[in-house]
């Protein structure tokens, strides 16, 4: 079985739910505590052993490219002022030269379309896909998936309240041992009454190269968009497909409430902030 060495980060979305913050700022650059969402996703991928980082960007996303490049003036200033800790931090987040690749999605035509835009870079290997909006606190989700990966397609899954199925890709489960669930069907954003289960896809995938053959057809699905879910569903029966219930806690940073919760949860975990924030929150909500 081939190793998972590459990851695709679709970052071309407009982020309209966070206007006006995202008018000029890419939504992936919104910060949880002091780190942009996209950096959490890149670090999760690097910790999972990913060597090539493929960003599918769009117009107005140059802040992401700058974030993962040297900032010569900043580094010189930090060095001159002896701020070695800050300097180490900005230098350590750099990836190996040539390992960060950008490709433009010319129109926001859906997640499947974004992933398809990276088809020539993915080539004939299994590749991870990470949605930075889905921020996961705890053990690296992609790392857990790669450890459990046995070929074919794999998605991270979680059980959601039945009335939320219309926000997710939803699985028709087969064999389910509580952690790994066989995916016998997958449908994008079904209404609660049509949903085959309440097992939802979270934004972490390992996809095998055959997915691109299906994406090539450019068929529109839910919401008039080209859905990754649909191409994965078409491969059922052709290749193994499983869902992994990961051990971390997921925050939907594409929604305001999820983003606020993530900020609080991540800050509570930080040595220098946690205790102070906890006392303040306790007083505040009294
Ligand atoms: C995307 C996928 C959906 C998945 C979700 C997870 O939807 O299309 O299947 O469940 O991410 O966050 P989006 O939230 O981008 O509309």
PDB file of C-alpha atoms and ligand atoms in Angstrom:
ATOM      1  CA  UNK A   1       0.000   0.000   0.000  1.00  0.00           C
ATOM      2  CA  UNK A   2       1.253   3.463  -0.891  1.00  0.00           C
ATOM      3  CA  UNK A   3       2.152   5.908   1.841  1.00  0.00           C
ATOM      4  CA  UNK A   4       0.061   9.094   2.216  1.00  0.00           C
ATOM      5  CA  UNK A   5       2.624  11.834   1.498  1.00  0.00           C
ATOM      6  CA  UNK A   6       0.536  14.635   0.034  1.00  0.00           C
ATOM      7  CA  UNK A   7      -2.286  16.759   1.357  1.00  0.00           C
ATOM      8  CA  UNK A   8      -4.686  19.089  -0.400  1.00  0.00           C
ATOM      9  CA  UNK A   9      -5.990  22.150   1.435  1.00  0.00           C
ATOM     10  CA  UNK A  10      -8.969  23.692  -0.367  1.00  0.00           C
ATOM     11  CA  UNK A  11      -8.753  27.367   0.583  1.00  0.00           C
ATOM     12  CA  UNK A  12     -10.567  29.041  -2.286  1.00  0.00           C
ATOM     13  CA  UNK A  13     -13.910  29.616  -0.509  1.00  0.00           C
ATOM     14  CA  UNK A  14     -15.297  33.129  -0.096  1.00  0.00           C
ATOM     15  CA  UNK A  15     -16.093  32.905   3.616  1.00  0.00           C
ATOM     16  CA  UNK A  16     -19.315  34.883   3.304  1.00  0.00           C
ATOM     17  CA  UNK A  17     -20.511  33.718   6.731  1.00  0.00           C
ATOM     18  CA  UNK A  18     -17.761  35.798   8.348  1.00  0.00           C
ATOM     19  CA  UNK A  19     -18.265  39.093   6.556  1.00  0.00           C
ATOM     20  CA  UNK A  20     -17.104  41.764   7.059  1.00  0.00           C
ATOM     21  CA  UNK A  21     -14.013  40.066   8.606  1.00  0.00           C
ATOM     22  CA  UNK A  22     -13.421  38.067   5.418  1.00  0.00           C
ATOM     23  CA  UNK A  23     -13.893  40.852   2.890  1.00  0.00           C
ATOM     24  CA  UNK A  24     -10.141  41.213   2.355  1.00  0.00           C
ATOM     25  CA  UNK A  25      -8.870  38.507   4.760  1.00  0.00           C
ATOM     26  CA  UNK A  26      -9.043  34.831   3.693  1.00  0.00           C
ATOM     27  CA  UNK A  27     -11.339  32.982   6.120  1.00  0.00           C
ATOM     28  CA  UNK A  28      -8.569  30.419   6.635  1.00  0.00           C
ATOM     29  CA  UNK A  29      -6.481  33.215   8.187  1.00  0.00           C
ATOM     30  CA  UNK A  30      -9.009  33.821  10.980  1.00  0.00           C
ATOM     31  CA  UNK A  31      -7.182  33.106  14.195  1.00  0.00           C
ATOM     32  CA  UNK A  32      -8.033  30.790  17.024  1.00  0.00           C
ATOM     33  CA  UNK A  33      -6.188  32.317  20.000  1.00  0.00           C
ATOM     34  CA  UNK A  34      -3.077  33.392  18.063  1.00  0.00           C
ATOM     35  CA  UNK A  35      -2.787  31.017  15.129  1.00  0.00           C
ATOM     36  CA  UNK A  36      -4.641  31.030  11.811  1.00  0.00           C
ATOM     37  CA  UNK A  37      -6.969  28.113  11.099  1.00  0.00           C
ATOM     38  CA  UNK A  38      -4.880  27.080   8.100  1.00  0.00           C
ATOM     39  CA  UNK A  39      -1.760  26.761  10.227  1.00  0.00           C
ATOM     40  CA  UNK A  40      -3.504  24.328  12.584  1.00  0.00           C
ATOM     41  CA  UNK A  41      -4.431  22.200   9.555  1.00  0.00           C
ATOM     42  CA  UNK A  42      -0.916  22.327   8.083  1.00  0.00           C
ATOM     43  CA  UNK A  43       0.624  21.379  11.442  1.00  0.00           C
ATOM     44  CA  UNK A  44      -1.809  18.481  11.825  1.00  0.00           C
ATOM     45  CA  UNK A  45      -0.786  17.258   8.352  1.00  0.00           C
ATOM     46  CA  UNK A  46       2.948  17.682   9.027  1.00  0.00           C
ATOM     47  CA  UNK A  47       2.598  15.783  12.331  1.00  0.00           C
ATOM     48  CA  UNK A  48       0.884  12.995  10.376  1.00  0.00           C
ATOM     49  CA  UNK A  49       3.931  12.685   8.097  1.00  0.00           C
ATOM     50  CA  UNK A  50       2.702  14.728   5.114  1.00  0.00           C
ATOM     51  CA  UNK A  51       5.573  15.984   2.950  1.00  0.00           C
ATOM     52  CA  UNK A  52       3.792  17.954   0.204  1.00  0.00           C
ATOM     53  CA  UNK A  53       1.245  20.653   0.965  1.00  0.00           C
ATOM     54  CA  UNK A  54      -1.015  21.548  -1.946  1.00  0.00           C
ATOM     55  CA  UNK A  55      -3.139  24.668  -1.472  1.00  0.00           C
ATOM     56  CA  UNK A  56      -6.052  25.186  -3.815  1.00  0.00           C
ATOM     57  CA  UNK A  57      -6.436  28.948  -3.559  1.00  0.00           C
ATOM     58  CA  UNK A  58      -8.483  31.646  -5.232  1.00  0.00           C
ATOM     59  CA  UNK A  59      -8.360  35.374  -5.733  1.00  0.00           C
ATOM     60  CA  UNK A  60      -7.618  37.469  -2.601  1.00  0.00           C
ATOM     61  CA  UNK A  61      -5.813  34.600  -0.890  1.00  0.00           C
ATOM     62  CA  UNK A  62      -2.247  35.880  -1.086  1.00  0.00           C
ATOM     63  CA  UNK A  63      -2.106  36.313   2.713  1.00  0.00           C
ATOM     64  CA  UNK A  64      -1.962  32.504   2.930  1.00  0.00           C
ATOM     65  CA  UNK A  65       1.068  32.341   0.622  1.00  0.00           C
ATOM     66  CA  UNK A  66       2.799  35.082   2.597  1.00  0.00           C
ATOM     67  CA  UNK A  67       2.041  33.322   5.873  1.00  0.00           C
ATOM     68  CA  UNK A  68       3.984  30.223   4.828  1.00  0.00           C
ATOM     69  CA  UNK A  69       6.940  32.183   3.406  1.00  0.00           C
ATOM     70  CA  UNK A  70       9.811  34.034   5.047  1.00  0.00           C
ATOM     71  CA  UNK A  71       9.031  37.523   6.295  1.00  0.00           C
ATOM     72  CA  UNK A  72      12.495  38.944   5.820  1.00  0.00           C
ATOM     73  CA  UNK A  73      11.900  42.276   7.526  1.00  0.00           C
ATOM     74  CA  UNK A  74      10.114  40.733  10.506  1.00  0.00           C
ATOM     75  CA  UNK A  75      12.805  38.104  11.006  1.00  0.00           C
ATOM     76  CA  UNK A  76      15.595  40.701  10.759  1.00  0.00           C
ATOM     77  CA  UNK A  77      13.839  42.900  13.316  1.00  0.00           C
ATOM     78  CA  UNK A  78      13.237  40.027  15.734  1.00  0.00           C
ATOM     79  CA  UNK A  79      16.896  38.981  15.389  1.00  0.00           C
ATOM     80  CA  UNK A  80      18.147  42.537  15.943  1.00  0.00           C
ATOM     81  CA  UNK A  81      16.008  42.892  19.065  1.00  0.00           C
ATOM     82  CA  UNK A  82      17.083  39.508  20.418  1.00  0.00           C
ATOM     83  CA  UNK A  83      13.537  38.152  20.401  1.00  0.00           C
ATOM     84  CA  UNK A  84      14.782  34.639  19.800  1.00  0.00           C
ATOM     85  CA  UNK A  85      11.653  32.814  20.918  1.00  0.00           C
ATOM     86  CA  UNK A  86       9.441  34.696  18.470  1.00  0.00           C
ATOM     87  CA  UNK A  87      12.073  34.307  15.763  1.00  0.00           C
ATOM     88  CA  UNK A  88      12.262  30.533  16.301  1.00  0.00           C
ATOM     89  CA  UNK A  89       8.485  30.334  16.146  1.00  0.00           C
ATOM     90  CA  UNK A  90       8.184  32.077  12.783  1.00  0.00           C
ATOM     91  CA  UNK A  91      11.106  30.145  11.349  1.00  0.00           C
ATOM     92  CA  UNK A  92       9.978  26.741  12.581  1.00  0.00           C
ATOM     93  CA  UNK A  93       6.603  27.027  10.872  1.00  0.00           C
ATOM     94  CA  UNK A  94       8.356  27.143   7.485  1.00  0.00           C
ATOM     95  CA  UNK A  95       8.029  23.955   5.470  1.00  0.00           C
ATOM     96  CA  UNK A  96      10.843  22.506   3.335  1.00  0.00           C
ATOM     97  CA  UNK A  97      11.637  24.564   0.236  1.00  0.00           C
ATOM     98  CA  UNK A  98       9.474  23.409  -2.657  1.00  0.00           C
ATOM     99  CA  UNK A  99       7.082  21.386  -0.516  1.00  0.00           C
ATOM    100  CA  UNK A 100       4.305  24.004  -0.518  1.00  0.00           C
ATOM    101  CA  UNK A 101       2.488  24.218  -3.834  1.00  0.00           C
ATOM    102  CA  UNK A 102      -0.284  26.568  -4.889  1.00  0.00           C
ATOM    103  CA  UNK A 103      -2.858  26.034  -7.588  1.00  0.00           C
ATOM    104  CA  UNK A 104      -5.744  28.376  -8.334  1.00  0.00           C
ATOM    105  CA  UNK A 105      -9.360  27.354  -8.384  1.00  0.00           C
ATOM    106  CA  UNK A 106     -10.696  29.899 -10.863  1.00  0.00           C
ATOM    107  CA  UNK A 107     -14.283  29.758  -9.613  1.00  0.00           C
ATOM    108  CA  UNK A 108     -15.800  28.568  -6.327  1.00  0.00           C
ATOM    109  CA  UNK A 109     -17.594  25.599  -7.910  1.00  0.00           C
ATOM    110  CA  UNK A 110     -17.573  23.289  -4.892  1.00  0.00           C
ATOM    111  CA  UNK A 111     -15.276  21.108  -2.811  1.00  0.00           C
ATOM    112  CA  UNK A 112     -15.089  18.391  -5.488  1.00  0.00           C
ATOM    113  CA  UNK A 113     -14.044  20.991  -8.033  1.00  0.00           C
ATOM    114  CA  UNK A 114     -11.375  22.381  -5.683  1.00  0.00           C
ATOM    115  CA  UNK A 115      -9.893  18.924  -5.123  1.00  0.00           C
ATOM    116  CA  UNK A 116     -10.067  18.210  -8.880  1.00  0.00           C
ATOM    117  CA  UNK A 117      -8.007  21.369  -9.527  1.00  0.00           C
ATOM    118  CA  UNK A 118      -5.113  19.576  -7.748  1.00  0.00           C
ATOM    119  CA  UNK A 119      -5.412  16.391  -9.845  1.00  0.00           C
ATOM    120  CA  UNK A 120      -2.077  16.818 -11.662  1.00  0.00           C
ATOM    121  CA  UNK A 121      -0.284  17.367  -8.377  1.00  0.00           C
ATOM    122  CA  UNK A 122      -1.889  14.413  -6.626  1.00  0.00           C
ATOM    123  CA  UNK A 123      -0.910  12.050  -9.462  1.00  0.00           C
ATOM    124  CA  UNK A 124      -1.300   8.350  -8.723  1.00  0.00           C
ATOM    125  CA  UNK A 125      -1.013   8.333  -4.948  1.00  0.00           C
ATOM    126  CA  UNK A 126      -3.521   8.371  -2.124  1.00  0.00           C
ATOM    127  CA  UNK A 127      -3.792  11.956  -0.934  1.00  0.00           C
ATOM    128  CA  UNK A 128      -5.222  13.580   2.195  1.00  0.00           C
ATOM    129  CA  UNK A 129      -7.718  16.441   2.049  1.00  0.00           C
ATOM    130  CA  UNK A 130      -8.057  18.767   5.048  1.00  0.00           C
ATOM    131  CA  UNK A 131     -10.722  21.438   5.484  1.00  0.00           C
ATOM    132  CA  UNK A 132      -9.282  24.103   7.763  1.00  0.00           C
ATOM    133  CA  UNK A 133     -12.784  25.102   8.927  1.00  0.00           C
ATOM    134  CA  UNK A 134     -12.968  21.852  10.852  1.00  0.00           C
ATOM    135  CA  UNK A 135     -10.602  22.436  13.730  1.00  0.00           C
ATOM    136  CA  UNK A 136      -9.891  19.437  15.929  1.00  0.00           C
ATOM    137  CA  UNK A 137      -8.624  19.698  19.477  1.00  0.00           C
ATOM    138  CA  UNK A 138      -6.690  16.703  20.766  1.00  0.00           C
ATOM    139  CA  UNK A 139      -4.793  13.918  19.044  1.00  0.00           C
ATOM    140  CA  UNK A 140      -4.079  14.696  15.390  1.00  0.00           C
ATOM    141  CA  UNK A 141      -7.068  13.463  13.429  1.00  0.00           C
ATOM    142  CA  UNK A 142      -5.197  12.889  10.158  1.00  0.00           C
ATOM    143  CA  UNK A 143      -2.483  10.971  12.021  1.00  0.00           C
ATOM    144  CA  UNK A 144      -5.125   8.652  13.476  1.00  0.00           C
ATOM    145  CA  UNK A 145      -6.575   8.136  10.019  1.00  0.00           C
ATOM    146  CA  UNK A 146      -3.224   7.379   8.386  1.00  0.00           C
ATOM    147  CA  UNK A 147      -2.458   4.826  11.133  1.00  0.00           C
ATOM    148  CA  UNK A 148      -5.754   3.081  10.428  1.00  0.00           C
ATOM    149  CA  UNK A 149      -5.644   3.505   6.614  1.00  0.00           C
ATOM    150  CA  UNK A 150      -5.683   0.345   4.576  1.00  0.00           C
ATOM    151  CA  UNK A 151      -6.149   1.606   1.024  1.00  0.00           C
ATOM    152  CA  UNK A 152      -9.246   2.916  -0.730  1.00  0.00           C
ATOM    153  CA  UNK A 153     -11.064   5.941   0.627  1.00  0.00           C
ATOM    154  CA  UNK A 154     -11.371   7.026   4.237  1.00  0.00           C
ATOM    155  CA  UNK A 155     -13.200   9.906   5.910  1.00  0.00           C
ATOM    156  CA  UNK A 156     -13.241  11.184   9.470  1.00  0.00           C
ATOM    157  CA  UNK A 157     -16.730  10.833  10.940  1.00  0.00           C
ATOM    158  CA  UNK A 158     -18.676  11.863  14.005  1.00  0.00           C
ATOM    159  CA  UNK A 159     -22.190  11.259  15.245  1.00  0.00           C
ATOM    160  CA  UNK A 160     -24.277  14.437  14.984  1.00  0.00           C
ATOM    161  CA  UNK A 161     -27.787  15.287  16.203  1.00  0.00           C
ATOM    162  CA  UNK A 162     -30.341  14.034  13.655  1.00  0.00           C
ATOM    163  CA  UNK A 163     -31.605  17.561  13.009  1.00  0.00           C
ATOM    164  CA  UNK A 164     -28.162  18.634  11.736  1.00  0.00           C
ATOM    165  CA  UNK A 165     -27.755  16.145   8.887  1.00  0.00           C
ATOM    166  CA  UNK A 166     -28.412  18.826   6.246  1.00  0.00           C
ATOM    167  CA  UNK A 167     -25.040  20.403   7.096  1.00  0.00           C
ATOM    168  CA  UNK A 168     -22.918  17.331   6.332  1.00  0.00           C
ATOM    169  CA  UNK A 169     -22.093  14.415   4.106  1.00  0.00           C
ATOM    170  CA  UNK A 170     -23.951  11.515   5.751  1.00  0.00           C
ATOM    171  CA  UNK A 171     -22.896   7.864   5.742  1.00  0.00           C
ATOM    172  CA  UNK A 172     -24.958   4.728   5.178  1.00  0.00           C
ATOM    173  CA  UNK A 173     -23.116   2.513   7.643  1.00  0.00           C
ATOM    174  CA  UNK A 174     -22.188  -1.144   7.222  1.00  0.00           C
ATOM    175  CA  UNK A 175     -20.079  -2.992   9.788  1.00  0.00           C
ATOM    176  CA  UNK A 176     -19.365  -0.649  12.699  1.00  0.00           C
ATOM    177  CA  UNK A 177     -17.068  -1.499  15.612  1.00  0.00           C
ATOM    178  CA  UNK A 178     -17.625   1.867  17.295  1.00  0.00           C
ATOM    179  CA  UNK A 179     -14.417   3.324  15.863  1.00  0.00           C
ATOM    180  CA  UNK A 180     -14.180   2.195  12.239  1.00  0.00           C
ATOM    181  CA  UNK A 181     -17.390   2.190  10.260  1.00  0.00           C
ATOM    182  CA  UNK A 182     -17.749   0.694   6.819  1.00  0.00           C
ATOM    183  CA  UNK A 183     -19.220   3.220   4.373  1.00  0.00           C
ATOM    184  CA  UNK A 184     -21.867   1.581   2.190  1.00  0.00           C
ATOM    185  CA  UNK A 185     -23.361   4.835   0.976  1.00  0.00           C
ATOM    186  CA  UNK A 186     -22.699   8.556   1.218  1.00  0.00           C
ATOM    187  CA  UNK A 187     -25.027  11.461   0.518  1.00  0.00           C
ATOM    188  CA  UNK A 188     -24.374  15.193   0.683  1.00  0.00           C
ATOM    189  CA  UNK A 189     -26.498  17.234   3.078  1.00  0.00           C
ATOM    190  CA  UNK A 190     -29.684  15.149   3.287  1.00  0.00           C
ATOM    191  CA  UNK A 191     -32.657  16.515   5.206  1.00  0.00           C
ATOM    192  CA  UNK A 192     -33.115  14.765   8.584  1.00  0.00           C
ATOM    193  CA  UNK A 193     -36.053  12.750   7.264  1.00  0.00           C
ATOM    194  CA  UNK A 194     -34.018  11.430   4.298  1.00  0.00           C
ATOM    195  CA  UNK A 195     -30.718  10.906   6.129  1.00  0.00           C
ATOM    196  CA  UNK A 196     -29.518   7.278   6.153  1.00  0.00           C
ATOM    197  CA  UNK A 197     -27.943   7.763   9.623  1.00  0.00           C
ATOM    198  CA  UNK A 198     -26.578  10.506  11.843  1.00  0.00           C
ATOM    199  CA  UNK A 199     -22.958   9.623  11.054  1.00  0.00           C
ATOM    200  CA  UNK A 200     -21.457  12.730   9.476  1.00  0.00           C
ATOM    201  CA  UNK A 201     -18.278  13.369   7.511  1.00  0.00           C
ATOM    202  CA  UNK A 202     -15.877  15.829   9.114  1.00  0.00           C
ATOM    203  CA  UNK A 203     -13.359  17.648   6.891  1.00  0.00           C
ATOM    204  CA  UNK A 204     -10.569  15.055   6.786  1.00  0.00           C
ATOM    205  CA  UNK A 205     -10.295  12.617   3.892  1.00  0.00           C
ATOM    206  CA  UNK A 206      -7.831  10.178   2.429  1.00  0.00           C
ATOM    207  CA  UNK A 207      -8.787   9.665  -1.199  1.00  0.00           C
ATOM    208  CA  UNK A 208      -7.346   7.224  -3.680  1.00  0.00           C
ATOM    209  CA  UNK A 209      -6.533   8.314  -7.259  1.00  0.00           C
ATOM    210  CA  UNK A 210      -9.668   6.782  -8.831  1.00  0.00           C
ATOM    211  CA  UNK A 211     -11.697   9.613  -7.263  1.00  0.00           C
ATOM    212  CA  UNK A 212     -10.287  11.982  -9.874  1.00  0.00           C
ATOM    213  CA  UNK A 213     -11.773   9.920 -12.714  1.00  0.00           C
ATOM    214  CA  UNK A 214     -15.193  10.538 -11.209  1.00  0.00           C
ATOM    215  CA  UNK A 215     -14.455  14.216 -10.512  1.00  0.00           C
ATOM    216  CA  UNK A 216     -13.466  14.581 -14.188  1.00  0.00           C
ATOM    217  CA  UNK A 217     -17.161  14.311 -15.040  1.00  0.00           C
ATOM    218  CA  UNK A 218     -17.771  17.650 -13.322  1.00  0.00           C
ATOM    219  CA  UNK A 219     -21.323  16.689 -12.363  1.00  0.00           C
ATOM    220  CA  UNK A 220     -23.114  19.128 -10.121  1.00  0.00           C
ATOM    221  CA  UNK A 221     -24.708  17.830  -6.944  1.00  0.00           C
ATOM    222  CA  UNK A 222     -26.260  19.365  -3.816  1.00  0.00           C
ATOM    223  CA  UNK A 223     -26.434  23.168  -3.951  1.00  0.00           C
ATOM    224  CA  UNK A 224     -25.461  23.137  -7.660  1.00  0.00           C
ATOM    225  CA  UNK A 225     -21.845  22.453  -6.655  1.00  0.00           C
ATOM    226  CA  UNK A 226     -19.415  19.727  -7.707  1.00  0.00           C
ATOM    227  CA  UNK A 227     -19.327  17.645  -4.539  1.00  0.00           C
ATOM    228  CA  UNK A 228     -16.441  15.468  -3.362  1.00  0.00           C
ATOM    229  CA  UNK A 229     -19.079  13.390  -1.570  1.00  0.00           C
ATOM    230  CA  UNK A 230     -20.689  12.365  -4.876  1.00  0.00           C
ATOM    231  CA  UNK A 231     -17.458  11.119  -6.439  1.00  0.00           C
ATOM    232  CA  UNK A 232     -16.600   9.171  -3.290  1.00  0.00           C
ATOM    233  CA  UNK A 233     -20.090   7.672  -3.305  1.00  0.00           C
ATOM    234  CA  UNK A 234     -19.667   6.550  -6.924  1.00  0.00           C
ATOM    235  CA  UNK A 235     -16.598   4.545  -5.970  1.00  0.00           C
ATOM    236  CA  UNK A 236     -18.458   2.470  -3.393  1.00  0.00           C
ATOM    237  CA  UNK A 237     -18.128  -1.158  -4.452  1.00  0.00           C
ATOM    238  CA  UNK A 238     -14.986  -0.354  -6.493  1.00  0.00           C
ATOM    239  CA  UNK A 239     -12.621   0.339  -3.590  1.00  0.00           C
ATOM    240  CA  UNK A 240     -12.813  -0.106   0.205  1.00  0.00           C
ATOM    241  CA  UNK A 241     -14.352   2.861   2.006  1.00  0.00           C
ATOM    242  CA  UNK A 242     -14.351   3.470   5.736  1.00  0.00           C
ATOM    243  CA  UNK A 243     -15.076   6.179   8.273  1.00  0.00           C
ATOM    244  CA  UNK A 244     -12.987   6.752  11.376  1.00  0.00           C
ATOM    245  CA  UNK A 245     -14.490   8.142  14.569  1.00  0.00           C
ATOM    246  CA  UNK A 246     -11.499  10.200  15.676  1.00  0.00           C
ATOM    247  CA  UNK A 247     -10.720  10.787  19.330  1.00  0.00           C
ATOM    248  CA  UNK A 248     -10.410  14.607  19.328  1.00  0.00           C
ATOM    249  CA  UNK A 249     -13.100  17.257  19.680  1.00  0.00           C
ATOM    250  CA  UNK A 250     -14.161  18.995  16.472  1.00  0.00           C
ATOM    251  CA  UNK A 251     -15.149  22.648  16.204  1.00  0.00           C
ATOM    252  CA  UNK A 252     -17.008  23.974  13.175  1.00  0.00           C
ATOM    253  CA  UNK A 253     -15.028  27.154  12.624  1.00  0.00           C
ATOM    254  CA  UNK A 254     -17.111  27.870   9.542  1.00  0.00           C
ATOM    255  CA  UNK A 255     -19.862  28.984  11.957  1.00  0.00           C
ATOM    256  CA  UNK A 256     -19.618  31.870  14.387  1.00  0.00           C
ATOM    257  CA  UNK A 257     -20.624  29.831  17.408  1.00  0.00           C
ATOM    258  CA  UNK A 258     -18.157  27.050  16.556  1.00  0.00           C
ATOM    259  CA  UNK A 259     -15.400  29.599  16.026  1.00  0.00           C
ATOM    260  CA  UNK A 260     -16.085  31.256  19.393  1.00  0.00           C
ATOM    261  CA  UNK A 261     -16.201  27.888  21.154  1.00  0.00           C
ATOM    262  CA  UNK A 262     -12.904  26.891  19.524  1.00  0.00           C
ATOM    263  CA  UNK A 263     -11.244  30.078  20.758  1.00  0.00           C
ATOM    264  CA  UNK A 264     -12.390  29.395  24.308  1.00  0.00           C
ATOM    265  CA  UNK A 265     -11.560  25.677  24.257  1.00  0.00           C
ATOM    266  CA  UNK A 266      -8.087  26.213  22.782  1.00  0.00           C
ATOM    267  CA  UNK A 267      -7.340  29.117  25.136  1.00  0.00           C
ATOM    268  CA  UNK A 268      -8.423  27.067  28.167  1.00  0.00           C
ATOM    269  CA  UNK A 269      -5.752  24.517  27.201  1.00  0.00           C
ATOM    270  CA  UNK A 270      -2.969  27.080  27.142  1.00  0.00           C
ATOM    271  CA  UNK A 271      -0.759  27.328  30.232  1.00  0.00           C
ATOM    272  CA  UNK A 272      -0.445  31.112  30.113  1.00  0.00           C
ATOM    273  CA  UNK A 273      -4.151  31.795  29.483  1.00  0.00           C
ATOM    274  CA  UNK A 274      -6.229  28.881  30.754  1.00  0.00           C
ATOM    275  CA  UNK A 275      -6.545  29.695  34.445  1.00  0.00           C
ATOM    276  CA  UNK A 276      -7.095  33.404  33.939  1.00  0.00           C
ATOM    277  CA  UNK A 277      -9.752  32.822  31.278  1.00  0.00           C
ATOM    278  CA  UNK A 278     -11.502  30.193  33.371  1.00  0.00           C
ATOM    279  CA  UNK A 279     -11.850  32.504  36.392  1.00  0.00           C
ATOM    280  CA  UNK A 280     -13.052  35.352  34.187  1.00  0.00           C
ATOM    281  CA  UNK A 281     -15.609  33.145  32.420  1.00  0.00           C
ATOM    282  CA  UNK A 282     -16.917  31.778  35.715  1.00  0.00           C
ATOM    283  CA  UNK A 283     -17.464  35.305  37.045  1.00  0.00           C
ATOM    284  CA  UNK A 284     -18.895  36.517  33.779  1.00  0.00           C
ATOM    285  CA  UNK A 285     -21.616  33.889  33.406  1.00  0.00           C
ATOM    286  CA  UNK A 286     -22.752  34.047  37.053  1.00  0.00           C
TER     287      UNK A 286
HETATM  288  C1  LIG B   1     -18.104  19.888   3.426  1.00  0.00           C
HETATM  289  C2  LIG B   1     -18.480  18.555   2.795  1.00  0.00           C
HETATM  290  C3  LIG B   1     -19.419  17.778   3.718  1.00  0.00           C
HETATM  291  C4  LIG B   1     -18.742  17.595   5.076  1.00  0.00           C
HETATM  292  C5  LIG B   1     -18.367  18.970   5.647  1.00  0.00           C
HETATM  293  C6  LIG B   1     -17.579  18.815   6.932  1.00  0.00           C
HETATM  294  O1  LIG B   1     -19.249  20.702   3.495  1.00  0.00           O
HETATM  295  O2  LIG B   1     -19.096  18.794   1.542  1.00  0.00           O
HETATM  296  O3  LIG B   1     -19.705  16.524   3.164  1.00  0.00           O
HETATM  297  O4  LIG B   1     -19.613  16.912   5.956  1.00  0.00           O
HETATM  298  O5  LIG B   1     -17.547  19.700   4.723  1.00  0.00           O
HETATM  299  O6  LIG B   1     -17.320  20.051   7.512  1.00  0.00           O
HETATM  300  P1  LIG B   1     -19.211  22.291   3.794  1.00  0.00           P
HETATM  301  O7  LIG B   1     -19.227  22.437   5.277  1.00  0.00           O
HETATM  302  O8  LIG B   1     -17.932  22.789   3.177  1.00  0.00           O
HETATM  303  O9  LIG B   1     -20.433  22.838   3.158  1.00  0.00           O
END
